[in-house]
XYZ file of C-alpha atoms in Angstrom:
357
model
C 28.239 -15.362 -10.013
C 29.778 -12.024 -10.187
C 30.995 -10.621 -13.524
C 29.350 -8.679 -16.462
C 25.987 -6.875 -16.745
C 22.740 -8.638 -17.512
C 21.068 -8.200 -20.886
C 19.736 -4.836 -20.418
C 18.036 -4.830 -23.932
C 15.955 -7.797 -23.007
C 14.977 -6.095 -19.671
C 13.885 -2.907 -21.535
C 11.805 -5.136 -23.886
C 9.889 -6.485 -20.905
C 9.287 -2.878 -19.618
C 7.947 -2.019 -23.039
C 5.755 -4.917 -23.014
C 4.275 -3.846 -19.591
C 3.662 -0.357 -21.015
C 1.896 -1.876 -24.029
C -0.260 -3.976 -21.553
C -1.370 -0.759 -19.839
C 0.506 -1.394 -16.580
C 2.033 2.132 -16.492
C 2.552 5.010 -18.966
C 6.424 5.177 -18.358
C 9.351 3.383 -16.638
C 12.928 3.894 -15.740
C 15.430 1.097 -15.372
C 18.784 0.989 -13.684
C 21.055 -2.106 -13.790
C 24.675 -2.453 -12.742
C 27.422 -3.602 -10.311
C 29.431 -1.804 -7.679
C 31.517 -0.189 -10.515
C 29.222 -0.056 -13.586
C 25.767 1.016 -14.424
C 23.250 1.416 -17.360
C 20.126 3.602 -17.256
C 17.255 3.202 -19.716
C 13.816 4.844 -19.943
C 10.717 3.838 -21.718
C 7.299 5.563 -22.289
C 5.836 8.956 -21.118
C 5.417 10.717 -17.922
C 1.656 10.451 -18.276
C -0.551 9.081 -21.026
C -0.085 11.058 -24.280
C 2.374 13.321 -22.304
C 6.021 14.200 -22.467
C 8.533 11.333 -22.693
C 10.384 9.913 -19.708
C 13.839 10.986 -19.527
C 16.834 10.056 -17.374
C 16.078 12.928 -14.964
C 12.425 12.068 -14.517
C 11.591 11.788 -10.944
C 9.260 8.951 -9.733
C 7.254 8.957 -6.481
C 9.111 6.218 -4.653
C 6.277 5.495 -2.087
C 7.479 2.952 0.403
C 10.969 2.966 -1.110
C 11.313 5.979 1.110
C 11.510 3.765 4.144
C 14.910 2.103 3.402
C 16.425 4.698 1.094
C 15.767 7.876 3.251
C 14.459 7.142 6.850
C 16.329 4.006 7.542
C 19.553 5.475 6.170
C 19.137 8.682 8.262
C 18.553 6.505 11.419
C 21.599 4.366 10.703
C 23.677 7.578 10.322
C 22.429 8.779 13.719
C 23.250 5.488 15.330
C 26.781 5.691 13.915
C 27.077 9.249 15.488
C 25.962 8.010 18.908
C 22.865 10.149 18.872
C 20.526 7.254 18.930
C 20.793 3.523 19.827
C 18.849 0.704 18.118
C 17.863 -0.605 21.635
C 16.607 2.701 22.735
C 12.920 2.987 23.329
C 10.389 5.671 22.097
C 9.657 6.724 25.527
C 13.362 7.694 25.911
C 13.129 10.292 23.199
C 9.433 11.230 22.565
C 7.362 12.793 25.354
C 4.249 12.360 23.185
C 4.288 8.448 23.777
C 4.648 8.773 27.500
C 2.253 6.444 29.438
C 1.161 4.806 26.290
C 1.882 1.254 24.911
C 4.258 2.855 22.358
C 6.765 4.121 24.993
C 8.510 0.687 25.372
C 8.942 0.038 21.679
C 12.709 -0.080 20.624
C 13.929 1.671 17.578
C 14.951 -1.711 16.114
C 11.510 -2.975 16.393
C 10.229 -0.130 14.348
C 12.838 -0.775 11.619
C 11.995 -4.496 11.369
C 8.239 -4.078 11.562
C 8.168 -5.898 14.940
C 6.812 -3.137 17.030
C 3.347 -4.561 17.355
C 1.695 -1.522 15.669
C -1.081 -2.538 13.236
C -1.100 -1.544 9.461
C -1.892 2.115 9.118
C -5.118 1.266 7.164
C -6.421 0.282 10.746
C -6.298 3.834 11.803
C -9.068 6.419 11.013
C -8.187 8.763 8.257
C -8.636 12.478 8.378
C -5.251 13.817 9.171
C -4.592 17.272 7.857
C -1.085 17.930 9.106
C 2.093 16.199 10.333
C 1.310 17.173 13.704
C -2.170 15.534 13.659
C -0.653 12.344 12.038
C 2.039 11.984 14.702
C -0.401 12.754 17.491
C -2.827 10.190 16.078
C -0.096 7.525 15.928
C 1.574 8.350 19.221
C -1.567 8.330 21.370
C -4.474 6.432 19.651
C -7.062 4.315 21.337
C -6.001 1.488 18.812
C -3.529 -0.465 20.813
C -0.557 -2.741 19.765
C -1.158 -6.031 18.488
C 1.750 -7.830 20.411
C 4.646 -6.830 22.554
C 7.697 -5.703 20.575
C 9.564 -8.500 18.805
C 6.763 -11.040 18.948
C 4.941 -10.408 15.673
C 5.986 -9.131 12.093
C 3.356 -6.857 10.732
C 4.356 -4.506 7.883
C 3.125 -0.984 8.990
C 3.949 2.411 7.734
C 3.267 3.720 11.281
C 6.521 2.501 12.401
C 8.154 4.977 10.108
C 6.081 7.858 11.151
C 7.424 7.428 14.629
C 10.896 7.008 13.231
C 10.577 10.274 11.297
C 9.391 11.999 14.606
C 12.569 10.513 16.323
C 14.645 12.051 13.533
C 13.144 15.392 13.991
C 13.518 15.468 17.738
C 17.066 14.354 17.687
C 18.306 16.607 14.948
C 15.922 19.523 15.785
C 15.019 19.855 12.140
C 12.931 18.220 9.387
C 13.437 14.886 8.111
C 14.102 16.369 4.646
C 16.922 18.386 6.171
C 18.381 15.231 7.893
C 18.202 13.370 4.620
C 19.979 16.062 2.749
C 22.787 16.327 5.325
C 23.291 12.703 5.951
C 22.422 11.116 2.651
C 21.684 13.364 -0.233
C 24.677 15.701 -0.052
C 27.238 13.002 0.778
C 25.968 10.811 -2.233
C 25.469 13.803 -4.597
C 21.835 12.838 -5.038
C 20.854 16.009 -6.990
C 17.643 14.431 -8.302
C 16.271 13.210 -5.190
C 14.082 15.034 -2.829
C 11.055 14.960 -0.535
C 7.640 16.081 -2.266
C 5.770 17.936 -3.137
C 7.875 18.869 -6.229
C 7.393 21.475 -8.888
C 9.545 22.785 -11.772
C 11.134 19.344 -12.455
C 10.140 16.510 -14.652
C 7.891 14.026 -12.713
C 6.117 10.898 -13.673
C 2.389 11.478 -12.829
C 0.399 9.238 -10.596
C -3.252 9.253 -9.791
C -5.167 9.159 -6.490
C -8.406 7.422 -7.045
C -9.505 7.182 -3.331
C -9.187 10.607 -1.802
C -8.309 13.397 -4.227
C -9.779 11.626 -7.340
C -7.288 13.327 -9.753
C -3.974 12.941 -11.434
C -0.902 14.035 -9.297
C 2.018 15.901 -10.712
C 4.691 16.158 -8.139
C 2.233 15.768 -5.265
C 2.856 12.855 -2.943
C 0.569 9.822 -3.661
C 0.720 8.316 -0.162
C -2.093 9.581 2.117
C 0.115 9.859 5.191
C 2.981 11.372 3.123
C 0.694 13.880 1.700
C -0.955 14.922 4.874
C 2.532 15.246 6.571
C 3.698 17.353 3.528
C 6.482 14.680 2.852
C 7.507 14.292 6.537
C 5.810 10.983 7.354
C 9.014 8.862 6.942
C 7.012 6.037 5.256
C 6.568 7.652 1.903
C 7.176 10.970 0.019
C 10.653 10.713 -1.626
C 10.944 11.269 -5.362
C 13.954 10.115 -7.231
C 15.513 8.930 -10.489
C 16.902 5.598 -11.605
C 20.348 7.219 -11.683
C 20.219 8.379 -8.089
C 18.955 5.096 -6.796
C 21.748 3.298 -8.643
C 24.065 5.442 -6.605
C 22.385 4.265 -3.453
C 22.672 0.643 -4.553
C 26.253 1.036 -5.333
C 26.854 2.661 -2.075
C 25.575 -0.567 -0.305
C 27.505 -2.837 -2.792
C 30.664 -1.000 -1.894
C 30.326 -1.389 1.782
C 29.274 2.188 2.380
C 31.752 4.008 0.225
C 31.029 6.562 -2.406
C 33.460 8.419 -4.463
C 36.399 7.659 -2.030
C 34.355 8.618 1.041
C 33.092 6.248 3.792
C 29.438 7.509 3.887
C 28.260 4.462 5.970
C 30.575 2.290 8.122
C 31.036 -1.324 6.657
C 29.459 -2.776 9.901
C 26.363 -0.683 9.303
C 25.921 -1.938 5.778
C 26.329 -5.481 7.122
C 23.809 -4.820 9.939
C 21.226 -3.476 7.445
C 21.240 -6.804 5.680
C 21.148 -9.082 8.776
C 17.795 -10.873 9.417
C 16.419 -9.168 12.376
C 13.445 -11.555 12.635
C 14.953 -15.089 12.417
C 12.503 -16.614 14.864
C 9.513 -15.122 12.911
C 10.547 -16.375 9.531
C 9.914 -12.935 7.889
C 13.362 -12.233 6.341
C 13.301 -8.619 7.380
C 16.395 -6.492 7.862
C 16.699 -3.068 9.252
C 14.246 -1.220 6.877
C 15.049 -3.587 4.014
C 13.400 -6.806 2.972
C 15.834 -9.672 2.560
C 16.043 -12.162 -0.321
C 14.337 -15.593 -0.403
C 14.499 -18.427 -2.908
C 11.884 -16.572 -4.831
C 12.222 -12.975 -3.714
C 12.995 -10.864 -5.683
C 13.103 -13.827 -8.107
C 14.822 -17.186 -8.619
C 18.520 -16.793 -9.305
C 18.924 -14.206 -6.521
C 20.559 -15.104 -3.272
C 19.394 -14.911 0.365
C 21.983 -12.088 0.767
C 19.977 -9.809 -1.476
C 18.145 -6.866 0.028
C 15.472 -4.474 -1.478
C 12.030 -2.946 -1.178
C 9.133 -1.959 -3.312
C 6.830 1.066 -3.431
C 3.025 1.070 -3.962
C 3.292 3.374 -6.836
C 5.077 0.867 -8.882
C 8.766 1.157 -7.861
C 11.410 -1.227 -6.638
C 15.143 -1.462 -5.867
C 16.950 -4.745 -5.208
C 20.625 -5.533 -4.825
C 22.677 -8.626 -4.180
C 26.093 -8.053 -2.344
C 27.316 -11.530 -2.963
C 26.612 -11.429 -6.762
C 27.479 -7.644 -7.098
C 24.365 -6.865 -8.945
C 21.460 -4.363 -8.541
C 18.183 -3.568 -10.368
C 16.166 -0.422 -10.077
C 12.795 -0.519 -11.792
C 10.520 2.559 -11.463
C 7.058 2.776 -12.979
C 3.979 5.046 -12.358
C 1.478 2.144 -12.133
C -1.039 4.000 -10.085
C -1.563 6.321 -12.874
C -3.268 3.889 -15.072
C -4.436 0.965 -12.833
C -5.181 -0.172 -9.347
C -4.248 -3.764 -10.364
C -1.134 -4.913 -8.651
C -0.423 -8.528 -9.559
C 0.490 -8.046 -13.216
C 3.256 -5.680 -12.279
C 4.394 -8.121 -9.580
C 4.662 -10.845 -12.248
C 6.513 -8.567 -14.649
C 8.965 -7.345 -11.907
C 9.738 -10.987 -10.915
C 10.328 -11.801 -14.667
C 12.633 -8.659 -14.860
C 14.802 -9.803 -12.004
C 14.764 -13.432 -13.434
C 16.117 -12.167 -16.682
C 18.827 -10.026 -14.858
C 20.128 -13.217 -13.024
C 19.815 -15.604 -16.033
C 21.305 -13.361 -18.559
C 24.080 -12.308 -16.467
C 24.826 -16.096 -15.923
C 24.859 -16.578 -19.621
C 27.186 -13.642 -20.182
C 29.655 -15.236 -17.803
C 29.629 -18.529 -19.451
C 30.406 -17.171 -22.812
């Protein structure tokens, strides 16, 4: 059912309760349709710190995959500089004579490349070059031929970021600014590390063992100085609302066609129907319970390990952005997942209520 906005006050109450339960120190919420939005914030950037404001940047973690890397790749495909069925070997000399050379771009975007989760790889990278070399030519092989197995892995996006750099002869950050950030006026979105802007703090409990303020939480993202493709982007609820509205409007922003309508449709198509994974190009797709009951299977979205999420439903003309800094205060994940589900349930249910009145 399309129509009015959900009960954002009730959603803010839920976020306040999560903060009270110690799930994060602060949060930002964006709720809206293709033509309307509301932004709310709660809490502090860190415990006993400055308050979260509308311009507070959150470390998006894996939300980087669909928002940044996938969108840049889509623009390169639209420009004819890259094809979804092109293999890595056609563009990257570093994968020549390895099992990776035959992996198609589409398999990287749908996590069907056969590459293992990146936690399977030995850590110790100290640069982007070392990271890419390790992923491109590692003794750890692929788990299955492309298209036969769905395994979520950040390694897919490390290789996609290298493709972007090779094709554009520049950085992933520069390509994002050119193809996404500038056309959408995302003035509060950038790859880390950041300084001189308000940032919600996180904490690395495994490697650096300290609070991070503008540094990238993800290990690969930090090692690559923001160029890993799987993580590293920082943004606000307002800028992510703009991204959501772009997709809800069929690729249009402020009167300009930033993405072709056919590209937007392709992003939300199930690229793994035979594997029952409900995976689009870079985006996860809705199920009866994902992101929550009341959302349709046309929904697409993603989450980030730091405590972030973005979900939108083109059929219902609805989006919800929920940004938190969970990893600052806890390693536990299940409680935030339950809260996030409830948040999306309330969004669907209270919108239905408003339409019936």
